[in-house]
């Protein structure tokens, strides 16, 4: 097995110039991900999950540490790291086909190759017949399928997904999870998947990373050694669920304390 | 659609009939409102003399040039203001100082600077169009969802790609809002400028006819301006609907 993604001692501080304060979002995160591995990231709100993904994507520079993909340090966004956004972020002026072709066009892929490639992806996400629809004509689930296909069209090394199913209803979510597993089974992508849903993490992940309250650190990294497809009703599933739930609950409580102390104004109170 | 056309025909036809009735039974002084037949004959004369075509051409040419100059500079400066804080800090205040000056107030100075030929009208119109377009473009750039830029970057877009493939199309709905406003403004300004100082154009036609007590030609000039304004607004709307066919609200926004 080869290490595909390496996060070494990554820290992030946000400086608020006006308030003259800094927020420590991440504190020395270390993580090594093997090729083809699916890592789900869980943690309380505000612990820095999105920040971590944004740094890996190259959207944000880290305050310390570095990220390497296939040994190359990350300095800016690039097509080797596909990103799937919670809010879909499809280009509204491009059709389904044109959205998926965005990366290949930039790569200079020839038109016929590009079309074949995109149509194949469209078929795999079950949107045949919707090639020429605009995003506003699609449901949330369809939009995110396009979001995933658009990222996969570049054949990236790593797929970064920030709560990709967070805006979808529970039914659609389940379907999308299954379809994602199928897609990933076919492509063997390395995936970092942020979620708030523990069951989603257990269904999808090879390993689950649980983060501490802010500043985010690696609290624990748990392997999910359940056979696939995973049964949500199995005792092993539920045991793992409880274990993770306990770990996260502690951090969520800590996070709410942090927030209370943040908002407390000195000198005020009874 | 057909029903809409029929309704339109009825309402315009109704107005003409009313006009006919009012003048036929001498309900108003013909000096104030000449009968349709007179206007029609005046129009035929003017068309046969080739004068109407010349006035229309002169007005359209000024509007077109003013629109091109004003919207081009408006889009360019609006995008620069939206993209670069420095540029916004430098140019923003200038725009804000120019904005409250009514377009009409530019007419005297334009006549002094550019004379009574085309250049002064083009200047005034481009000023009005510029103000309408620059603000909307700026707002459009600023309200572009930054997540789209991230999406593009992670798909391999460089800054140039981001500009042409994200910022520009993403700002287009706002740019079109500016264009629509610009068309309205440019009509008002064109006619006003031609009324004040000109030797051709529809505004001049109206003014000239008034001097010779040719009420028929005054009405004719006004009707032509109305028809042109209507047609050009429609053209812009059609262009907008085509360019923004991906924009859900451009359909919802149209009332049928
Ligand atoms: N651009 C920014 N400027 C200042 N502070 C920021 C910025 N982005 C994030 N933060 C802060 O960093 C911390 C981590 O934010 P982040 O969005 O990574 O959390 P998260 O784990 O993704 O939360 P959620 O689960 O709610 O999405 C938060 O306290 C947030 O307020
Ligand atoms: Mg987040």
CSV table of N, CA and C and ligand atoms in Angstrom, one decimal, chain A residues 14-15 23-25 43-52 60 86 162-163 194 196 214, ligand 1:
chain,number,residue,atom,x,y,z
A,14,UNK,N,-6.9,31.7,12.4
A,14,UNK,CA,-7.5,32.7,11.6
A,14,UNK,C,-7.3,34.0,12.4
A,15,UNK,N,-6.8,35.0,11.7
A,15,UNK,CA,-6.6,36.3,12.4
A,15,UNK,C,-7.7,37.3,12.0
A,23,UNK,N,-8.3,33.0,16.0
A,23,UNK,CA,-9.0,31.8,16.3
A,23,UNK,C,-8.1,30.7,15.9
A,24,UNK,N,-7.8,29.8,16.8
A,24,UNK,CA,-7.1,28.6,16.5
A,24,UNK,C,-8.0,27.5,16.0
A,25,UNK,N,-8.0,27.2,14.7
A,25,UNK,CA,-9.0,26.3,14.2
A,25,UNK,C,-8.4,24.9,14.2
A,43,UNK,N,-16.8,15.4,14.0
A,43,UNK,CA,-16.3,16.3,15.0
A,43,UNK,C,-17.4,17.3,15.3
A,44,UNK,N,-17.3,18.0,16.4
A,44,UNK,CA,-18.4,19.0,16.7
A,44,UNK,C,-18.3,20.1,15.7
A,45,UNK,N,-19.4,20.8,15.6
A,45,UNK,CA,-19.4,22.0,14.7
A,45,UNK,C,-18.4,23.0,15.1
A,46,UNK,N,-17.7,23.5,14.1
A,46,UNK,CA,-16.7,24.6,14.4
A,46,UNK,C,-15.3,24.0,14.8
A,47,UNK,N,-15.1,22.7,14.7
A,47,UNK,CA,-13.9,22.1,15.2
A,47,UNK,C,-12.8,22.2,14.1
A,48,UNK,N,-13.2,22.6,12.9
A,48,UNK,CA,-12.1,22.8,11.9
A,48,UNK,C,-12.1,21.8,10.8
A,49,UNK,N,-13.2,21.0,10.6
A,49,UNK,CA,-13.3,20.0,9.6
A,49,UNK,C,-13.2,20.6,8.2
A,50,UNK,N,-14.0,21.6,8.0
A,50,UNK,CA,-14.0,22.3,6.7
A,50,UNK,C,-12.6,23.0,6.5
A,51,UNK,N,-12.1,23.6,7.5
A,51,UNK,CA,-10.8,24.2,7.4
A,51,UNK,C,-9.7,23.2,6.9
A,52,UNK,N,-9.8,22.0,7.5
A,52,UNK,CA,-8.8,21.0,7.1
A,52,UNK,C,-8.9,20.6,5.7
A,60,UNK,N,-7.0,27.3,1.2
A,60,UNK,CA,-6.4,28.1,2.3
A,60,UNK,C,-5.0,27.6,2.6
A,86,UNK,N,-21.0,21.0,0.0
A,86,UNK,CA,-22.3,20.8,0.5
A,86,UNK,C,-23.3,21.5,-0.3
A,162,UNK,N,-17.0,17.7,1.5
A,162,UNK,CA,-17.4,18.4,2.8
A,162,UNK,C,-18.9,18.4,3.0
A,163,UNK,N,-19.3,17.5,3.8
A,163,UNK,CA,-20.8,17.3,4.0
A,163,UNK,C,-21.6,17.3,2.7
A,194,UNK,N,-16.3,14.6,5.0
A,194,UNK,CA,-16.7,15.2,6.3
A,194,UNK,C,-18.2,15.0,6.5
A,196,UNK,N,-21.6,14.9,9.6
A,196,UNK,CA,-22.1,15.0,11.0
A,196,UNK,C,-22.8,13.7,11.4
A,214,UNK,N,-12.6,22.7,19.1
A,214,UNK,CA,-11.6,23.7,18.6
A,214,UNK,C,-10.6,24.0,19.7
C,1,LIG,N1,-12.4,32.5,7.0
C,1,LIG,C1,-12.4,32.4,8.3
C,1,LIG,N2,-12.1,33.5,9.1
C,1,LIG,C2,-12.1,33.4,10.4
C,1,LIG,N3,-12.5,32.3,11.1
C,1,LIG,C3,-12.8,31.2,10.4
C,1,LIG,C4,-12.8,31.2,9.0
C,1,LIG,N4,-13.2,30.0,8.6
C,1,LIG,C5,-13.4,29.3,9.7
C,1,LIG,N5,-13.2,30.0,10.8
C,1,LIG,C6,-13.3,29.6,12.2
C,1,LIG,O1,-12.6,28.4,12.3
C,1,LIG,C7,-13.3,27.4,13.1
C,1,LIG,C8,-13.4,26.1,12.3
C,1,LIG,O2,-14.3,26.4,11.3
C,1,LIG,P1,-14.7,25.2,10.3
C,1,LIG,O3,-15.7,25.8,9.3
C,1,LIG,O4,-13.6,24.5,9.8
C,1,LIG,O5,-15.6,24.2,11.2
C,1,LIG,P2,-16.3,22.9,10.8
C,1,LIG,O6,-15.8,21.8,11.7
C,1,LIG,O7,-16.3,22.7,9.4
C,1,LIG,O8,-17.8,23.2,11.3
C,1,LIG,P3,-19.2,22.7,10.8
C,1,LIG,O9,-19.3,21.3,11.3
C,1,LIG,O10,-20.2,23.6,11.4
C,1,LIG,O11,-19.2,22.8,9.3
C,1,LIG,C9,-14.6,28.0,13.5
C,1,LIG,O12,-14.5,28.5,14.8
C,1,LIG,C10,-14.7,29.2,12.5
C,1,LIG,O13,-15.4,30.2,13.2
